[in-house]
Tab-separated table of C-alpha atoms in Angstrom:
chain	number	residue	atom	x	y	z
N	1	MET	CA	42.572	62.608	53.164
N	2	LYS	CA	45.057	64.272	55.515
N	3	VAL	CA	46.572	61.875	58.052
N	4	PHE	CA	48.387	62.898	61.235
N	5	ILE	CA	50.340	60.237	63.139
N	6	VAL	CA	51.638	61.007	66.621
N	7	HIS	CA	54.364	58.434	67.193
N	8	ALA	CA	55.632	57.710	70.712
N	9	HIS	CA	58.489	55.214	70.828
N	10	PRO	CA	62.180	56.025	71.349
N	11	GLU	CA	63.648	53.260	69.144
N	12	PRO	CA	63.637	53.683	65.336
N	13	LYS	CA	64.009	49.897	64.923
N	14	SER	CA	61.036	49.080	67.157
N	15	PHE	CA	57.876	47.343	66.023
N	16	ASN	CA	56.028	50.596	66.712
N	17	ALA	CA	58.332	52.307	64.233
N	18	SER	CA	57.590	49.568	61.691
N	19	MET	CA	53.871	50.203	62.179
N	20	THR	CA	54.267	53.923	61.632
N	21	ARG	CA	56.364	53.385	58.506
N	22	LEU	CA	53.709	50.998	57.208
N	23	ALA	CA	50.947	53.534	57.873
N	24	VAL	CA	52.863	56.199	55.957
N	25	GLU	CA	53.392	53.759	53.080
N	26	VAL	CA	49.733	52.717	52.945
N	27	PHE	CA	48.252	56.200	53.134
N	28	GLU	CA	50.733	57.869	50.808
N	29	GLY	CA	50.330	54.954	48.427
N	30	GLY	CA	46.613	55.696	48.399
N	31	GLY	CA	47.232	59.310	47.440
N	32	HIS	CA	46.740	60.764	50.926
N	33	ASP	CA	48.859	63.376	52.675
N	34	VAL	CA	50.666	62.208	55.828
N	35	VAL	CA	52.414	64.120	58.616
N	36	VAL	CA	54.220	62.334	61.457
N	37	SER	CA	55.164	63.844	64.800
N	38	ASP	CA	57.860	61.484	66.097
N	39	LEU	CA	57.892	62.790	69.647
N	40	TYR	CA	61.188	61.290	70.794
N	41	ALA	CA	62.999	62.269	67.593
N	42	MET	CA	61.591	65.786	67.958
N	43	GLY	CA	62.810	66.029	71.547
N	44	TRP	CA	59.241	66.889	72.538
N	45	ASN	CA	58.999	68.347	76.035
N	46	PRO	CA	56.067	66.591	77.759
N	47	VAL	CA	56.111	68.892	80.784
N	48	THR	CA	53.451	71.573	80.627
N	49	GLY	CA	53.910	75.007	82.133
N	50	PRO	CA	54.473	78.700	81.409
N	51	HIS	CA	56.855	77.791	78.568
N	52	ASN	CA	53.770	76.853	76.510
N	53	PHE	CA	53.214	80.572	75.929
N	54	THR	CA	55.050	83.593	74.551
N	55	SER	CA	53.291	85.958	76.967
N	56	ARG	CA	51.254	85.657	80.154
N	57	LYS	CA	47.812	86.814	81.204
N	58	ASP	CA	48.832	86.530	84.855
N	59	PRO	CA	52.594	86.400	85.454
N	60	ALA	CA	52.040	86.024	89.204
N	61	VAL	CA	50.035	82.772	89.266
N	62	PHE	CA	50.051	80.096	86.566
N	63	LYS	CA	46.621	78.717	85.667
N	64	GLN	CA	46.877	76.791	82.442
N	65	GLN	CA	43.330	77.245	81.153
N	66	ILE	CA	43.489	81.009	81.699
N	67	GLU	CA	46.798	81.203	79.869
N	68	GLU	CA	45.531	78.978	77.039
N	69	ALA	CA	42.474	81.187	76.528
N	70	HIS	CA	44.763	84.228	76.534
N	71	ALA	CA	47.056	82.599	73.975
N	72	VAL	CA	44.079	81.936	71.705
N	73	GLU	CA	43.199	85.643	71.842
N	74	THR	CA	46.770	86.889	71.352
N	75	ASN	CA	48.281	84.179	69.124
N	76	GLY	CA	50.573	83.501	72.050
N	77	PHE	CA	51.365	79.793	71.978
N	78	SER	CA	55.006	78.759	71.908
N	79	PRO	CA	56.138	77.643	68.405
N	80	ASP	CA	56.283	73.945	69.313
N	81	VAL	CA	52.746	73.909	70.718
N	82	GLN	CA	51.360	76.039	67.884
N	83	ALA	CA	52.833	73.704	65.274
N	84	GLU	CA	51.133	70.653	66.819
N	85	ILE	CA	47.799	72.458	67.165
N	86	GLU	CA	47.958	73.310	63.475
N	87	LYS	CA	48.602	69.669	62.575
N	88	LEU	CA	45.650	68.585	64.702
N	89	PHE	CA	43.255	70.958	62.941
N	90	TRP	CA	44.779	70.151	59.549
N	91	CYS	CA	44.144	66.424	59.698
N	92	ASP	CA	41.108	64.372	58.761
N	93	ALA	CA	42.536	61.255	60.414
N	94	LEU	CA	44.570	60.956	63.616
N	95	ILE	CA	46.563	57.924	64.779
N	96	PHE	CA	48.322	57.588	68.112
N	97	GLN	CA	51.060	54.966	67.744
N	98	PHE	CA	52.458	53.801	71.074
N	99	PRO	CA	53.440	50.891	73.313
N	100	LEU	CA	51.241	50.240	76.321
N	101	TRP	CA	53.512	51.125	79.248
N	102	TRP	CA	52.235	50.672	82.797
N	103	PHE	CA	48.656	50.251	81.561
N	104	ALA	CA	48.688	53.593	79.721
N	105	MET	CA	50.263	55.577	76.920
N	106	PRO	CA	53.859	56.737	77.446
N	107	ALA	CA	54.377	59.945	79.418
N	108	ILE	CA	55.708	61.777	76.360
N	109	LEU	CA	52.404	61.184	74.551
N	110	LYS	CA	50.301	62.159	77.556
N	111	GLY	CA	52.433	65.295	77.771
N	112	TRP	CA	51.691	66.021	74.128
N	113	VAL	CA	47.986	65.962	74.953
N	114	ASP	CA	48.519	68.102	78.072
N	115	ARG	CA	50.216	70.835	76.056
N	116	VAL	CA	48.415	70.653	72.697
N	117	TYR	CA	44.795	70.234	73.821
N	118	ALA	CA	44.432	73.927	74.600
N	119	PHE	CA	41.368	75.392	76.285
N	120	GLN	CA	39.198	77.547	73.992
N	121	ARG	CA	41.100	76.237	70.982
N	122	VAL	CA	40.774	72.454	71.027
N	123	TYR	CA	37.990	72.292	73.622
N	124	GLY	CA	35.922	74.577	75.865
N	125	GLY	CA	32.893	76.809	75.495
N	126	GLY	CA	30.587	73.885	74.827
N	127	LYS	CA	32.971	72.340	72.286
N	128	TRP	CA	33.130	68.726	73.464
N	129	TYR	CA	31.984	65.234	72.519
N	130	ASP	CA	29.528	65.351	69.591
N	131	HIS	CA	29.874	69.168	69.529
N	132	GLY	CA	33.686	68.977	69.603
N	133	THR	CA	36.108	70.839	67.372
N	134	MET	CA	37.206	67.578	65.713
N	135	ARG	CA	33.740	66.387	64.702
N	136	GLY	CA	33.724	64.818	61.266
N	137	LYS	CA	37.268	63.511	61.711
N	138	ARG	CA	38.386	59.998	62.677
N	139	ALA	CA	40.954	58.837	65.230
N	140	MET	CA	42.458	55.503	66.255
N	141	ALA	CA	44.899	54.173	68.817
N	142	SER	CA	47.464	51.739	67.409
N	143	VAL	CA	49.051	49.926	70.316
N	144	THR	CA	51.622	47.253	71.102
N	145	THR	CA	51.604	45.190	74.285
N	146	GLY	CA	54.116	43.178	76.248
N	147	GLY	CA	51.695	40.363	77.031
N	148	PRO	CA	49.450	38.087	74.934
N	149	ALA	CA	45.858	38.892	73.992
N	150	SER	CA	44.486	36.568	76.674
N	151	MET	CA	46.080	38.746	79.327
N	152	TYR	CA	43.926	41.703	78.257
N	153	GLU	CA	40.557	39.983	78.119
N	154	GLU	CA	37.774	40.839	80.549
N	155	THR	CA	38.910	38.011	82.848
N	156	GLY	CA	42.607	38.444	82.052
N	157	LEU	CA	45.292	39.398	84.537
N	158	ALA	CA	45.814	42.894	83.079
N	159	GLY	CA	42.122	43.642	82.599
N	160	ASP	CA	39.977	44.419	79.583
N	161	MET	CA	41.948	46.288	76.911
N	162	ASN	CA	38.874	48.343	76.057
N	163	MET	CA	38.817	49.640	79.616
N	164	LEU	CA	42.566	50.336	79.624
N	165	LEU	CA	42.224	52.377	76.441
N	166	ALA	CA	39.078	54.254	77.505
N	167	PRO	CA	41.141	57.262	78.686
N	168	VAL	CA	42.509	57.537	75.133
N	169	ASN	CA	39.412	56.612	73.141
N	170	GLN	CA	36.827	58.531	75.140
N	171	GLY	CA	38.957	60.915	77.178
N	172	VAL	CA	41.286	62.158	74.416
N	173	PHE	CA	39.662	61.355	71.053
N	174	ARG	CA	35.910	61.428	71.606
N	175	TYR	CA	36.066	64.281	74.110
N	176	VAL	CA	37.052	66.689	71.347
N	177	GLY	CA	34.650	65.231	68.785
N	178	PHE	CA	36.562	62.583	66.860
N	179	ASP	CA	34.724	59.532	65.588
N	180	VAL	CA	36.763	56.839	67.330
N	181	LEU	CA	37.704	53.707	65.427
N	182	PRO	CA	38.267	50.473	67.371
N	183	PRO	CA	41.916	50.284	68.413
N	184	PHE	CA	44.388	48.138	66.559
N	185	VAL	CA	46.451	46.071	68.985
N	186	ALA	CA	49.614	44.153	68.125
N	187	TRP	CA	49.863	41.581	70.885
N	188	SER	CA	53.347	41.034	72.296
N	189	PRO	CA	55.364	41.575	69.102
N	190	ALA	CA	58.676	41.595	71.020
N	191	ARG	CA	57.998	38.020	72.170
N	192	SER	CA	56.661	36.789	68.845
N	193	ALA	CA	58.314	34.935	65.967
N	194	GLU	CA	59.172	36.865	62.822
N	195	ALA	CA	56.335	35.171	60.924
N	196	ASP	CA	53.860	36.280	63.591
N	197	ARG	CA	55.128	39.860	63.452
N	198	ALA	CA	54.711	39.798	59.682
N	199	ARG	CA	51.105	38.667	60.143
N	200	MET	CA	50.511	41.537	62.585
N	201	LEU	CA	51.788	44.033	60.039
N	202	ALA	CA	49.647	42.456	57.324
N	203	ALA	CA	46.592	42.759	59.563
N	204	TYR	CA	47.468	46.378	60.287
N	205	ARG	CA	47.750	47.063	56.559
N	206	GLU	CA	44.245	45.679	56.049
N	207	ARG	CA	42.892	47.820	58.880
N	208	LEU	CA	44.432	50.953	57.388
N	209	LEU	CA	43.129	50.150	53.908
N	210	ALA	CA	39.649	49.838	55.443
N	211	TRP	CA	39.977	53.118	57.357
N	212	GLU	CA	37.095	54.974	55.743
N	213	ASN	CA	34.733	51.979	55.915
N	214	THR	CA	35.432	50.940	59.526
N	215	GLN	CA	32.500	51.415	61.904
N	216	PRO	CA	33.389	53.765	64.777
N	217	ILE	CA	32.804	52.933	68.425
N	218	THR	CA	29.284	53.979	69.429
N	219	TYR	CA	28.992	56.561	72.202
N	220	PRO	CA	25.721	58.053	73.467
N	221	PRO	CA	25.204	61.637	72.249
N	222	LEU	CA	25.205	64.511	74.715
N	223	SER	CA	21.424	64.690	74.359
N	224	ALA	CA	21.205	61.267	76.051
N	225	TYR	CA	22.464	62.764	79.343
N	226	ASP	CA	20.560	64.744	81.959
N	227	PRO	CA	21.844	68.033	83.521
N	228	SER	CA	23.908	66.020	86.035
N	229	PHE	CA	25.655	64.214	83.116
N	230	ARG	CA	23.998	60.890	83.865
N	231	LEU	CA	22.283	58.889	81.149
N	232	LYS	CA	18.593	59.669	81.124
N	233	ARG	CA	16.307	56.895	82.259
N	234	ALA	CA	14.417	55.202	79.491
């Protein structure tokens, strides 16, 4: 199996970094190939724009989808974007490793999606959801929080974690065809005792070892929706 981890935390000594190191250890120890994009260490530019491309379809007005389609036709993506696209298509398994900041993934990771998910390459032309370019592959969000698990329950102060992660699980992973595994959440590791952090890492190890046998989140297929993209009535 080929594993691609997109890591989004600026501190090499962080718990997120420990989780990424553990994932590399587990997968490589199982004979799998692993590639990590450590976005902060790479100096990844999260701001999208004309610099995504080596040439322009329309130099007068920037429209990203038009320029992405043109880059697909002309092999015109900038080297940094092209390299990440190649990793995405190379992998069988994708992990986003990140802290939940302001109820979402960090801006650098969102910017990675903005630049790498190129129209007519990663999506477009009917290539979405169960017809997506990543069908047959698996993806998972691995997340740390600042608050305890109770805070992210349906009646918790921060709201249901499944809802908070829907933009990642459905909007980033499933949209392009990944089978989406339930997220792994390390609850408030920065405010936890060392023994509790060790238990979190042990639980993460078990989740990774069970990667290929974990049941994905169930989403209705495209055929379940009518032409207005509403679920058909039973």
